[in-house]
PDB file of C-alpha atoms and ligand atoms in Angstrom:
ATOM      1  CA  MET A   1     -39.966  69.523 -24.844  1.00 74.00           C
ATOM      2  CA  ASP A   2     -41.044  70.214 -28.397  1.00 94.00           C
ATOM      3  CA  CYS A   3     -44.072  72.489 -28.085  1.00 98.00           C
ATOM      4  CA  ILE A   4     -44.948  75.137 -30.653  1.00 98.00           C
ATOM      5  CA  PHE A   5     -46.895  77.303 -28.203  1.00 98.00           C
ATOM      6  CA  CYS A   6     -44.052  77.193 -25.653  1.00 98.00           C
ATOM      7  CA  ALA A   7     -41.792  78.351 -28.503  1.00 98.00           C
ATOM      8  CA  ILE A   8     -44.224  81.194 -29.241  1.00 98.00           C
ATOM      9  CA  ALA A   9     -44.451  82.061 -25.525  1.00 98.00           C
ATOM     10  CA  ASN A  10     -40.675  82.299 -25.148  1.00 97.00           C
ATOM     11  CA  GLY A  11     -40.198  84.202 -28.413  1.00 95.00           C
ATOM     12  CA  GLU A  12     -38.402  81.476 -30.392  1.00 97.00           C
ATOM     13  CA  ILE A  13     -41.250  81.564 -32.919  1.00 97.00           C
ATOM     14  CA  THR A  14     -42.858  84.866 -33.829  1.00 97.00           C
ATOM     15  CA  SER A  15     -46.567  85.458 -33.534  1.00 98.00           C
ATOM     16  CA  ASN A  16     -48.934  88.309 -34.219  1.00 98.00           C
ATOM     17  CA  LYS A  17     -49.495  89.393 -30.616  1.00 98.00           C
ATOM     18  CA  VAL A  18     -52.651  91.011 -29.318  1.00 98.00           C
ATOM     19  CA  TYR A  19     -51.926  90.989 -25.574  1.00 98.00           C
ATOM     20  CA  GLU A  20     -49.052  89.861 -23.388  1.00 98.00           C
ATOM     21  CA  ASP A  21     -48.121  89.991 -19.731  1.00 98.00           C
ATOM     22  CA  GLU A  22     -45.945  87.925 -17.390  1.00 98.00           C
ATOM     23  CA  GLU A  23     -48.320  84.970 -17.329  1.00 98.00           C
ATOM     24  CA  ILE A  24     -50.329  84.864 -20.538  1.00 98.00           C
ATOM     25  CA  LEU A  25     -50.132  85.605 -24.243  1.00 98.00           C
ATOM     26  CA  CYS A  26     -52.782  86.271 -26.869  1.00 98.00           C
ATOM     27  CA  PHE A  27     -51.959  86.055 -30.585  1.00 98.00           C
ATOM     28  CA  HIS A  28     -53.755  85.683 -33.895  1.00 98.00           C
ATOM     29  CA  ASP A  29     -54.511  82.158 -35.113  1.00 98.00           C
ATOM     30  CA  LEU A  30     -52.656  81.221 -38.310  1.00 98.00           C
ATOM     31  CA  GLU A  31     -55.814  79.763 -39.854  1.00 98.00           C
ATOM     32  CA  PRO A  32     -58.626  82.059 -38.735  1.00 98.00           C
ATOM     33  CA  GLN A  33     -62.091  80.528 -38.582  1.00 98.00           C
ATOM     34  CA  ALA A  34     -63.808  83.886 -38.089  1.00 98.00           C
ATOM     35  CA  PRO A  35     -63.009  87.531 -38.940  1.00 98.00           C
ATOM     36  CA  VAL A  36     -61.432  87.714 -35.476  1.00 98.00           C
ATOM     37  CA  HIS A  37     -59.744  84.521 -34.280  1.00 98.00           C
ATOM     38  CA  VAL A  38     -57.087  84.722 -31.598  1.00 99.00           C
ATOM     39  CA  LEU A  39     -55.645  82.217 -29.137  1.00 99.00           C
ATOM     40  CA  ILE A  40     -55.152  82.932 -25.442  1.00 99.00           C
ATOM     41  CA  ILE A  41     -52.541  80.765 -23.715  1.00 99.00           C
ATOM     42  CA  PRO A  42     -50.875  80.547 -20.346  1.00 98.00           C
ATOM     43  CA  LYS A  43     -47.097  80.811 -20.892  1.00 98.00           C
ATOM     44  CA  LYS A  44     -46.689  77.842 -18.572  1.00 98.00           C
ATOM     45  CA  HIS A  45     -47.102  74.536 -20.381  1.00 98.00           C
ATOM     46  CA  PHE A  46     -50.219  72.516 -19.618  1.00 98.00           C
ATOM     47  CA  GLU A  47     -51.017  69.716 -22.047  1.00 98.00           C
ATOM     48  CA  SER A  48     -54.711  70.565 -21.901  1.00 98.00           C
ATOM     49  CA  LEU A  49     -57.393  71.829 -19.529  1.00 98.00           C
ATOM     50  CA  GLU A  50     -57.277  68.341 -17.991  1.00 98.00           C
ATOM     51  CA  ALA A  51     -53.779  69.094 -16.694  1.00 98.00           C
ATOM     52  CA  VAL A  52     -54.953  72.098 -14.673  1.00 98.00           C
ATOM     53  CA  THR A  53     -55.150  71.248 -10.966  1.00 98.00           C
ATOM     54  CA  GLU A  54     -56.740  72.743  -7.882  1.00 98.00           C
ATOM     55  CA  SER A  55     -53.373  74.080  -6.677  1.00 98.00           C
ATOM     56  CA  ALA A  56     -53.309  77.729  -5.644  1.00 98.00           C
ATOM     57  CA  GLU A  57     -50.796  78.393  -8.420  1.00 98.00           C
ATOM     58  CA  ASP A  58     -52.998  76.925 -11.149  1.00 98.00           C
ATOM     59  CA  LYS A  59     -56.092  78.665  -9.816  1.00 98.00           C
ATOM     60  CA  GLU A  60     -54.294  81.997  -9.785  1.00 98.00           C
ATOM     61  CA  LEU A  61     -53.004  81.529 -13.321  1.00 98.00           C
ATOM     62  CA  LEU A  62     -56.302  80.411 -14.864  1.00 98.00           C
ATOM     63  CA  GLY A  63     -58.202  83.055 -12.918  1.00 98.00           C
ATOM     64  CA  HIS A  64     -55.753  85.627 -14.206  1.00 98.00           C
ATOM     65  CA  LEU A  65     -56.225  84.410 -17.782  1.00 98.00           C
ATOM     66  CA  MET A  66     -60.018  84.606 -17.525  1.00 98.00           C
ATOM     67  CA  SER A  67     -59.854  88.027 -15.881  1.00 98.00           C
ATOM     68  CA  LYS A  68     -58.008  89.374 -18.941  1.00 98.00           C
ATOM     69  CA  VAL A  69     -60.553  88.140 -21.498  1.00 98.00           C
ATOM     70  CA  HIS A  70     -62.573  91.357 -21.276  1.00 98.00           C
ATOM     71  CA  VAL A  71     -59.405  93.402 -21.795  1.00 98.00           C
ATOM     72  CA  ILE A  72     -58.657  91.430 -24.970  1.00 98.00           C
ATOM     73  CA  THR A  73     -62.244  91.484 -26.287  1.00 98.00           C
ATOM     74  CA  GLU A  74     -62.431  95.243 -25.719  1.00 98.00           C
ATOM     75  CA  SER A  75     -59.187  95.789 -27.610  1.00 98.00           C
ATOM     76  CA  LEU A  76     -60.547  93.695 -30.515  1.00 98.00           C
ATOM     77  CA  GLY A  77     -63.888  95.499 -30.620  1.00 98.00           C
ATOM     78  CA  LEU A  78     -65.981  92.436 -29.766  1.00 98.00           C
ATOM     79  CA  GLU A  79     -68.726  94.421 -28.033  1.00 98.00           C
ATOM     80  CA  ASN A  80     -71.372  92.443 -29.919  1.00 98.00           C
ATOM     81  CA  GLY A  81     -70.241  89.137 -28.402  1.00 98.00           C
ATOM     82  CA  TYR A  82     -67.884  86.296 -29.160  1.00 98.00           C
ATOM     83  CA  ARG A  83     -67.208  82.632 -28.517  1.00 98.00           C
ATOM     84  CA  LEU A  84     -64.467  81.297 -26.220  1.00 98.00           C
ATOM     85  CA  VAL A  85     -63.598  77.663 -26.953  1.00 98.00           C
ATOM     86  CA  CYS A  86     -61.223  75.169 -25.369  1.00 98.00           C
ATOM     87  CA  ASN A  87     -60.855  72.066 -27.526  1.00 98.00           C
ATOM     88  CA  THR A  88     -59.698  69.284 -25.209  1.00 98.00           C
ATOM     89  CA  GLY A  89     -58.339  65.853 -26.013  1.00 98.00           C
ATOM     90  CA  GLU A  90     -59.258  63.519 -28.840  1.00 98.00           C
ATOM     91  CA  ASP A  91     -63.026  64.042 -28.867  1.00 98.00           C
ATOM     92  CA  GLY A  92     -62.525  67.783 -28.433  1.00 98.00           C
ATOM     93  CA  ASN A  93     -60.360  67.767 -31.590  1.00 97.00           C
ATOM     94  CA  GLN A  94     -57.396  69.355 -29.819  1.00 98.00           C
ATOM     95  CA  THR A  95     -54.417  69.424 -32.186  1.00 98.00           C
ATOM     96  CA  VAL A  96     -51.864  71.537 -30.270  1.00 98.00           C
ATOM     97  CA  LYS A  97     -51.067  69.978 -26.912  1.00 98.00           C
ATOM     98  CA  HIS A  98     -50.550  73.235 -25.009  1.00 98.00           C
ATOM     99  CA  LEU A  99     -53.621  74.650 -23.289  1.00 98.00           C
ATOM    100  CA  HIS A 100     -55.227  77.379 -25.374  1.00 99.00           C
ATOM    101  CA  PHE A 101     -58.549  79.150 -25.621  1.00 99.00           C
ATOM    102  CA  HIS A 102     -59.872  80.139 -29.032  1.00 98.00           C
ATOM    103  CA  LEU A 103     -61.556  83.538 -29.049  1.00 98.00           C
ATOM    104  CA  LEU A 104     -63.733  83.952 -32.137  1.00 98.00           C
ATOM    105  CA  GLY A 105     -65.775  86.956 -33.111  1.00 98.00           C
ATOM    106  CA  LYS A 106     -67.167  89.377 -35.674  1.00 98.00           C
ATOM    107  CA  ARG A 107     -69.567  86.824 -37.092  1.00 98.00           C
ATOM    108  CA  LYS A 108     -72.707  85.098 -35.835  1.00 97.00           C
ATOM    109  CA  MET A 109     -71.784  81.696 -34.400  1.00 97.00           C
ATOM    110  CA  ALA A 110     -73.806  78.548 -35.009  1.00 97.00           C
ATOM    111  CA  TRP A 111     -75.047  76.150 -32.342  1.00 97.00           C
ATOM    112  CA  PRO A 112     -74.508  73.242 -31.922  1.00 96.00           C
ATOM    113  CA  PRO A 113     -70.859  73.485 -32.956  1.00 93.00           C
ATOM    114  CA  GLY A 114     -69.536  70.875 -35.384  1.00 86.00           C
TER     115      GLY A 114
HETATM  116  P1  AMP B 201     -56.725  73.151 -31.599  1.00 65.25           P
HETATM  117  O1  AMP B 201     -57.153  72.404 -32.819  1.00 65.25           O
HETATM  118  O2  AMP B 201     -57.844  73.553 -30.709  1.00 65.25           O
HETATM  119  O3  AMP B 201     -55.613  72.439 -30.871  1.00 65.25           O
HETATM  120  O4  AMP B 201     -56.175  74.537 -32.131  1.00 65.25           O
HETATM  121  C1  AMP B 201     -54.863  74.766 -32.515  1.00 65.25           C
HETATM  122  C2  AMP B 201     -54.874  76.070 -33.251  1.00 65.25           C
HETATM  123  O5  AMP B 201     -53.564  76.560 -33.315  1.00 65.25           O
HETATM  124  C3  AMP B 201     -55.389  75.985 -34.700  1.00 65.25           C
HETATM  125  O6  AMP B 201     -56.495  76.865 -34.856  1.00 65.25           O
HETATM  126  C4  AMP B 201     -54.187  76.416 -35.520  1.00 65.25           C
HETATM  127  O7  AMP B 201     -54.547  77.166 -36.649  1.00 65.25           O
HETATM  128  C5  AMP B 201     -53.398  77.227 -34.529  1.00 65.25           C
HETATM  129  N1  AMP B 201     -51.978  77.321 -34.756  1.00 65.25           N
HETATM  130  C6  AMP B 201     -51.097  76.299 -34.932  1.00 65.25           C
HETATM  131  N2  AMP B 201     -49.847  76.769 -35.058  1.00 65.25           N
HETATM  132  C7  AMP B 201     -49.926  78.119 -34.932  1.00 65.25           C
HETATM  133  C8  AMP B 201     -48.976  79.171 -34.958  1.00 65.25           C
HETATM  134  N3  AMP B 201     -47.673  78.944 -35.142  1.00 65.25           N
HETATM  135  N4  AMP B 201     -49.420  80.454 -34.817  1.00 65.25           N
HETATM  136  C9  AMP B 201     -50.733  80.696 -34.633  1.00 65.25           C
HETATM  137  N5  AMP B 201     -51.673  79.740 -34.582  1.00 65.25           N
HETATM  138  C10 AMP B 201     -51.284  78.474 -34.736  1.00 65.25           C
HETATM  139 ZN1   ZN B 202     -46.144  74.194 -24.413  1.00 65.25          ZN
END
């Protein structure tokens, strides 16, 4: 399978890592949309959030990912808040088809998003 985030997860492509453990990886986005813009991914390939199921394995993995957000935000100094975004599918403007959460911070976010 030709997936750029799988290649980043298995080390074939280098990334600027912020956090890594057995199950997840966080690295800086190549085209930052805020002073802090990192991506949090499960190392396991899911095409999008729509591919996540109610299996115990998927629940454990996604729960693990969410439980590490505060560890990542603390390490990035986002004590004033942040936005966590998961672009999904065509209408969500998802361009990389490997589940990822954008974590954006260090600027005031607008609402509604574009
Ligand atoms: P999305 O549009 O939600 O699918 O977001 C994909 C994100 O991945 C974009 O913000 C890109 O800038 C980012 N991106 C694509 N390739 C890389 C890469 N090799 N390293 C870091 N970020 C990347
Ligand atoms: Zn992948």
